[in-house]
Coordinates of C-alpha atoms in Angstrom, one line a residue:
Chain A
M52 CA 90.6 20.6 -14.6
K53 CA 89.7 19.4 -11.5
T54 CA 86.9 22.6 -10.5
A55 CA 85.3 22.1 -14.1
A56 CA 85.0 18.4 -13.0
L57 CA 84.0 19.3 -9.2
C58 CA 81.6 22.6 -11.4
L59 CA 80.2 20.5 -13.3
A60 CA 79.4 17.4 -11.2
M61 CA 77.8 19.5 -9.1
G62 CA 75.4 21.1 -11.8
A63 CA 74.6 17.2 -13.4
A64 CA 73.5 16.0 -9.3
L65 CA 71.3 19.6 -9.6
L66 CA 70.2 18.8 -12.5
S67 CA 68.9 15.1 -12.3
G68 CA 67.3 15.8 -8.7
T69 CA 65.1 18.0 -10.5
A70 CA 64.7 16.8 -12.9
A71 CA 63.3 13.8 -10.9
A72 CA 61.2 17.3 -9.1
D73 CA 59.3 17.6 -12.4
G74 CA 58.1 14.2 -12.9
F75 CA 61.0 14.0 -15.8
W76 CA 61.6 9.9 -14.5
P77 CA 58.6 8.0 -14.2
K78 CA 56.2 8.4 -11.4
K79 CA 55.1 6.3 -8.9
D80 CA 51.4 6.3 -8.0
G81 CA 51.5 6.2 -5.0
V82 CA 53.8 3.4 -3.2
A83 CA 53.0 0.0 -5.0
G84 CA 53.0 2.1 -9.0
S85 CA 51.9 -0.2 -11.2
T86 CA 48.8 1.1 -12.7
H87 CA 49.0 4.8 -13.4
D88 CA 48.4 3.9 -17.3
L89 CA 45.3 1.7 -16.7
L90 CA 42.9 2.6 -19.7
K91 CA 39.1 4.3 -18.8
A92 CA 36.7 0.7 -19.2
D93 CA 35.1 2.3 -22.5
Q94 CA 38.8 2.1 -23.1
A95 CA 39.3 -1.6 -22.1
F96 CA 35.8 -3.0 -22.4
Q97 CA 34.7 -1.3 -26.8
L98 CA 31.6 -2.3 -26.9
V99 CA 31.9 -2.2 -31.2
A100 CA 28.8 -2.9 -32.5
A101 CA 24.9 -4.6 -32.1
E102 CA 24.2 -5.7 -36.0
R103 CA 21.0 -7.9 -36.9
E104 CA 21.7 -9.9 -39.2
G105 CA 18.3 -12.3 -40.5
N106 CA 16.6 -13.3 -37.3
T107 CA 20.6 -13.0 -34.9
L108 CA 21.5 -10.3 -33.8
K109 CA 25.5 -10.1 -32.9
V110 CA 26.6 -7.9 -30.3
S111 CA 30.5 -7.2 -29.8
W112 CA 33.2 -6.5 -28.4
E113 CA 36.9 -5.8 -28.7
I114 CA 39.0 -6.2 -24.9
A115 CA 42.3 -4.7 -25.1
P116 CA 45.4 -6.5 -24.6
G117 CA 45.6 -7.0 -20.4
Y118 CA 42.2 -6.3 -19.8
Y119 CA 39.2 -9.7 -19.2
L120 CA 35.1 -10.1 -19.2
Y121 CA 33.3 -11.8 -17.0
R122 CA 31.4 -14.3 -19.0
K123 CA 28.4 -14.5 -16.3
R124 CA 28.0 -11.0 -16.1
I125 CA 27.3 -9.5 -19.8
A126 CA 23.7 -9.5 -19.5
F127 CA 21.2 -8.4 -22.4
Q128 CA 17.7 -6.3 -21.8
A129 CA 15.4 -5.4 -25.0
L130 CA 13.9 -1.7 -24.6
A131 CA 12.2 -1.1 -28.2
P132 CA 10.0 -1.4 -29.5
E133 CA 7.8 -1.7 -27.1
G134 CA 7.1 -5.4 -26.2
A135 CA 10.6 -6.2 -27.1
R136 CA 12.3 -9.8 -25.5
L137 CA 15.3 -11.2 -25.9
D138 CA 15.5 -15.0 -25.8
A139 CA 18.7 -16.5 -23.1
P140 CA 21.7 -14.8 -24.5
E141 CA 24.8 -17.5 -26.5
L142 CA 27.8 -16.3 -25.3
P143 CA 30.6 -18.1 -26.8
R144 CA 33.1 -20.5 -24.0
G145 CA 34.8 -18.7 -22.1
E146 CA 38.4 -19.1 -20.5
P147 CA 37.8 -21.0 -17.4
I148 CA 40.4 -20.1 -14.8
E149 CA 39.6 -20.5 -11.1
D150 CA 38.7 -17.0 -8.6
E151 CA 40.2 -16.8 -5.4
H152 CA 36.6 -15.6 -4.6
E153 CA 34.1 -16.4 -7.6
G154 CA 35.1 -20.3 -7.6
K155 CA 35.6 -21.9 -11.2
T156 CA 34.8 -19.3 -13.6
E157 CA 34.7 -17.7 -17.2
I158 CA 36.6 -15.2 -18.5
Y159 CA 36.8 -13.4 -21.8
R160 CA 39.8 -12.4 -23.6
G161 CA 40.3 -10.1 -27.0
S162 CA 36.9 -10.1 -29.2
L163 CA 33.6 -11.0 -28.1
K164 CA 30.9 -12.0 -30.4
A165 CA 27.4 -12.7 -28.2
D166 CA 24.1 -14.0 -30.3
L167 CA 20.5 -12.9 -29.6
R168 CA 18.1 -14.0 -30.4
W169 CA 14.4 -13.3 -29.7
P170 CA 10.7 -15.4 -29.5
R171 CA 8.5 -16.5 -32.3
G172 CA 5.8 -13.2 -33.0
A173 CA 7.5 -11.5 -30.5
A174 CA 9.1 -7.8 -32.3
A175 CA 13.7 -7.6 -33.0
P176 CA 14.6 -5.4 -30.7
Q177 CA 16.3 -2.1 -32.1
R178 CA 18.0 -0.6 -28.7
L179 CA 18.9 -2.4 -26.0
R180 CA 20.3 -2.2 -22.7
V181 CA 24.2 -3.8 -22.4
S182 CA 26.1 -4.8 -19.2
Y183 CA 28.7 -6.2 -18.4
Q184 CA 31.8 -6.1 -16.1
G185 CA 35.5 -6.7 -16.3
C186 CA 38.6 -6.5 -14.8
A187 CA 42.9 -5.6 -16.3
E188 CA 45.4 -8.6 -14.9
A189 CA 47.2 -5.3 -13.1
G190 CA 44.2 -6.3 -10.1
V191 CA 42.2 -4.1 -10.7
C192 CA 38.8 -4.5 -11.1
Y193 CA 35.9 -1.5 -13.2
P194 CA 32.6 -1.6 -12.0
P195 CA 29.8 -2.5 -13.5
Q196 CA 29.3 -1.4 -16.6
T197 CA 25.9 -0.2 -18.3
R198 CA 25.4 1.2 -22.1
T199 CA 21.8 1.7 -24.6
I200 CA 23.1 0.8 -28.5
D201 CA 20.9 1.0 -31.0
V202 CA 20.7 -2.0 -33.4
I203 CA 22.1 -1.8 -37.4
D204 CA 19.4 -4.1 -39.6
L205 CA 22.5 -5.8 -41.9
T206 CA 19.4 -7.7 -43.1
H207 CA 18.2 -5.3 -46.3
Chain B
M275 CA 92.1 12.5 -22.4
R276 CA 92.5 11.0 -18.5
S277 CA 90.6 14.6 -17.7
I278 CA 87.4 14.5 -20.1
I279 CA 86.9 10.7 -18.4
L280 CA 87.2 11.7 -14.7
I281 CA 84.7 14.6 -15.7
V282 CA 82.5 11.7 -17.3
V283 CA 82.9 9.6 -14.9
A284 CA 82.3 12.4 -12.2
C285 CA 79.1 14.2 -13.9
I286 CA 77.1 10.7 -13.8
I287 CA 78.2 9.5 -10.4
A288 CA 76.4 13.3 -9.3
A289 CA 73.7 13.0 -11.4
A290 CA 72.9 9.0 -10.2
A291 CA 73.8 10.9 -6.6
G292 CA 71.4 13.2 -6.9
Y293 CA 68.7 11.0 -8.7
G294 CA 68.6 8.7 -5.9
F295 CA 68.6 11.1 -3.2
Y296 CA 65.2 13.1 -4.7
R297 CA 63.7 9.1 -5.1
Y298 CA 65.2 8.6 -1.0
A299 CA 63.8 10.8 0.5
H300 CA 60.4 11.3 -1.5
E301 CA 59.6 7.1 -1.8
G302 CA 56.0 6.8 -1.3
T303 CA 54.3 9.8 -0.7
V304 CA 53.0 12.7 -3.4
A305 CA 52.6 15.8 -2.2
A306 CA 49.5 16.3 -0.5
E307 CA 46.4 18.2 -1.3
P308 CA 43.7 19.7 -0.6
L309 CA 40.6 16.7 -0.1
P310 CA 38.2 17.9 -3.2
A311 CA 35.2 19.9 -1.0
G312 CA 31.5 19.1 -1.2
L313 CA 32.3 15.1 -2.1
Q314 CA 29.7 12.7 0.1
L315 CA 28.8 9.4 0.6
S316 CA 25.8 7.9 1.4
G317 CA 25.6 4.9 4.9
L318 CA 24.5 1.8 4.5
D319 CA 21.2 3.1 5.7
G320 CA 21.3 5.8 3.6
K321 CA 22.0 8.7 5.3
P322 CA 24.9 10.7 4.1
H323 CA 28.6 11.1 5.0
G324 CA 31.4 13.6 3.9
F325 CA 35.4 13.0 4.7
E326 CA 35.8 15.4 7.5
E327 CA 33.8 13.7 10.1
W328 CA 37.4 11.8 10.0
R329 CA 38.7 14.6 11.5
G330 CA 41.8 14.5 13.9
K331 CA 42.4 11.0 12.2
L332 CA 45.3 9.6 9.7
V333 CA 42.1 8.6 7.0
L334 CA 42.3 5.9 4.8
V335 CA 39.3 5.9 2.7
N336 CA 39.8 2.1 0.8
F337 CA 37.4 1.8 -2.5
W338 CA 35.5 -1.8 -2.4
A339 CA 33.4 -3.7 -4.5
T340 CA 31.6 -7.1 -3.1
W341 CA 32.8 -8.3 -7.4
C342 CA 36.3 -7.0 -7.0
T343 CA 38.2 -10.2 -6.0
P344 CA 41.5 -8.3 -6.2
C345 CA 39.4 -5.8 -3.2
L346 CA 38.0 -9.0 -1.0
H347 CA 42.3 -10.4 -1.4
E348 CA 42.8 -7.0 0.2
I349 CA 40.6 -6.2 3.5
P350 CA 41.5 -8.9 5.3
E351 CA 44.8 -6.6 5.9
L352 CA 43.0 -3.4 6.6
V353 CA 40.4 -4.9 9.0
K354 CA 44.3 -6.6 10.7
L355 CA 45.7 -2.9 10.5
Q356 CA 42.5 -1.2 12.0
K357 CA 43.3 -3.1 14.9
Q358 CA 46.6 -2.9 15.1
Y359 CA 46.6 1.5 14.8
A360 CA 43.9 2.2 15.8
A361 CA 45.0 3.1 19.5
R362 CA 47.9 5.9 17.6
G363 CA 44.9 6.8 15.5
L364 CA 44.3 5.4 12.9
Q365 CA 40.9 4.9 10.9
I366 CA 39.7 3.3 7.6
V367 CA 36.7 3.9 5.7
G368 CA 35.5 1.8 3.4
P369 CA 33.4 3.0 0.4
A370 CA 31.8 0.4 -1.2
V371 CA 30.6 0.5 -5.3
D372 CA 27.7 -1.4 -3.9
D373 CA 24.5 -2.1 -3.6
P374 CA 24.2 -1.8 0.8
D375 CA 22.1 -5.3 0.4
A376 CA 25.2 -7.3 -0.8
V377 CA 28.0 -5.2 1.1
R378 CA 25.6 -6.1 4.1
S379 CA 26.0 -9.7 3.8
M380 CA 29.8 -8.9 3.3
L381 CA 30.6 -7.2 5.9
G382 CA 30.7 -10.7 8.6
P383 CA 32.1 -12.8 6.2
L384 CA 34.9 -10.6 5.7
G385 CA 34.9 -10.0 10.1
I386 CA 35.3 -5.6 8.8
N387 CA 36.0 -3.5 12.3
Y388 CA 35.8 -0.1 10.4
P389 CA 32.9 1.7 8.5
V390 CA 31.6 1.2 5.8
L391 CA 29.6 3.5 3.2
S392 CA 27.7 2.9 -0.3
G393 CA 27.0 4.3 -3.5
T394 CA 26.0 3.7 -7.1
P395 CA 28.6 2.7 -9.5
D396 CA 27.8 6.5 -11.4
S397 CA 28.0 8.4 -7.9
M398 CA 31.8 6.3 -6.6
I399 CA 33.3 6.8 -10.0
D400 CA 32.5 10.6 -9.7
I401 CA 33.9 10.3 -6.7
M402 CA 37.3 8.7 -7.2
E403 CA 37.7 10.7 -10.5
K404 CA 37.8 13.6 -7.6
L405 CA 40.0 12.6 -5.7
G406 CA 42.6 11.3 -8.9
N407 CA 41.2 8.1 -9.8
G408 CA 40.8 8.6 -13.3
P409 CA 40.0 4.9 -15.5
G410 CA 37.9 4.6 -12.4
G411 CA 38.9 0.8 -11.0
L412 CA 38.8 -1.2 -7.8
P413 CA 40.4 -0.8 -5.6
F414 CA 41.3 2.8 -4.7
S415 CA 42.9 4.6 -1.5
I416 CA 43.2 7.4 -0.8
L417 CA 45.8 8.4 2.2
I418 CA 44.8 11.7 4.1
S419 CA 46.2 13.7 6.9
P420 CA 44.5 14.6 10.5
D421 CA 43.9 18.1 8.8
G422 CA 41.6 16.9 5.6
L423 CA 45.1 17.2 3.1
I424 CA 45.9 14.0 0.7
L425 CA 48.6 12.1 1.3
D426 CA 49.3 9.3 -1.7
R427 CA 46.8 7.5 -3.9
Q428 CA 47.0 4.1 -5.0
L429 CA 45.1 1.8 -7.2
G430 CA 45.1 -1.2 -7.0
E431 CA 45.8 -3.4 -4.1
F432 CA 48.8 -2.8 -1.6
T433 CA 51.3 -5.3 -0.1
P434 CA 50.9 -5.6 3.3
A435 CA 54.4 -4.0 4.1
Q436 CA 53.6 -0.6 2.0
L437 CA 50.4 -0.6 4.4
I438 CA 52.6 -0.8 6.5
K439 CA 55.5 1.7 5.2
L440 CA 52.6 3.7 4.4
I441 CA 50.5 4.2 7.7
E442 CA 54.1 4.4 9.6
S443 CA 55.6 7.2 7.9
H444 CA 52.7 9.6 8.8
L445 CA 51.6 8.0 12.1
P446 CA 52.8 10.0 15.2
P447 CA 56.0 7.4 16.6
A448 CA 54.9 3.8 19.3
T449 CA 54.5 5.9 23.0
A450 CA 56.0 2.3 25.6
Q451 CA 53.1 1.5 27.4

């Protein structure tokens, strides 16, 4: 019986070591190992839509839990039709934070909607260039993202 | 009955020991793999640079940006380590996902004492993806052996203790002066 126990124990040790080597156990990604499940920028900061309702364009994001966007790094540009322009965007008040390098700044988590208007007499924008930048709370920041998005007209 | 308990306990202890030994033996490492060929970065003057320039040294490549707070927090430690380990063969290289002018303006305040490169987000995300950074975030570091193998990679900031442990484990032992 003792021999059987010894054989089984040796087998368990071998299996366990092999499982670790083959990645059966949670693997580290480098020495700190806390950031290997991070999302790509498009999953972390989903630019959902740009919709026209009357004289307002509403641009919306869904920000994944554990991620945030910087208020001051959100920007818009009208690309079409030719000559289309935008007034300064109306962004909601963000969550104030004290950033080690940025100082006092504001961030957004969860759902975000920005209201955009255009100058009187100018054409309503139909295509936008949207820029934004954010980070994960895990201590990783994403490069500035720039996307082109067509406006969906909900007016009619 | 006692024999069965003995067998179960022996198996649990042995399995834990096997796993523990594996983790102890491989702590802080990933399997070395060759550096992808043809990766080209730009200097702040626009001149092309390749990682092979630093062959023969242990190279820590730290991707960073001026808009990345965790990156800026990590850099003073890298500056310290470059000074401390240069004579033993460590070379830190800092490609920035940023505009060259923005990078230049931070070199003095950060006291960076190692080569800094720069590139557009698109080109740098492509390079980082080839180096194993799927999410494309910063800071991102890879450790390259003197013969061009990727020894380790890290997405996110290192702690000072992690950096020292990593570097010491891949440099030849210090010789008495």
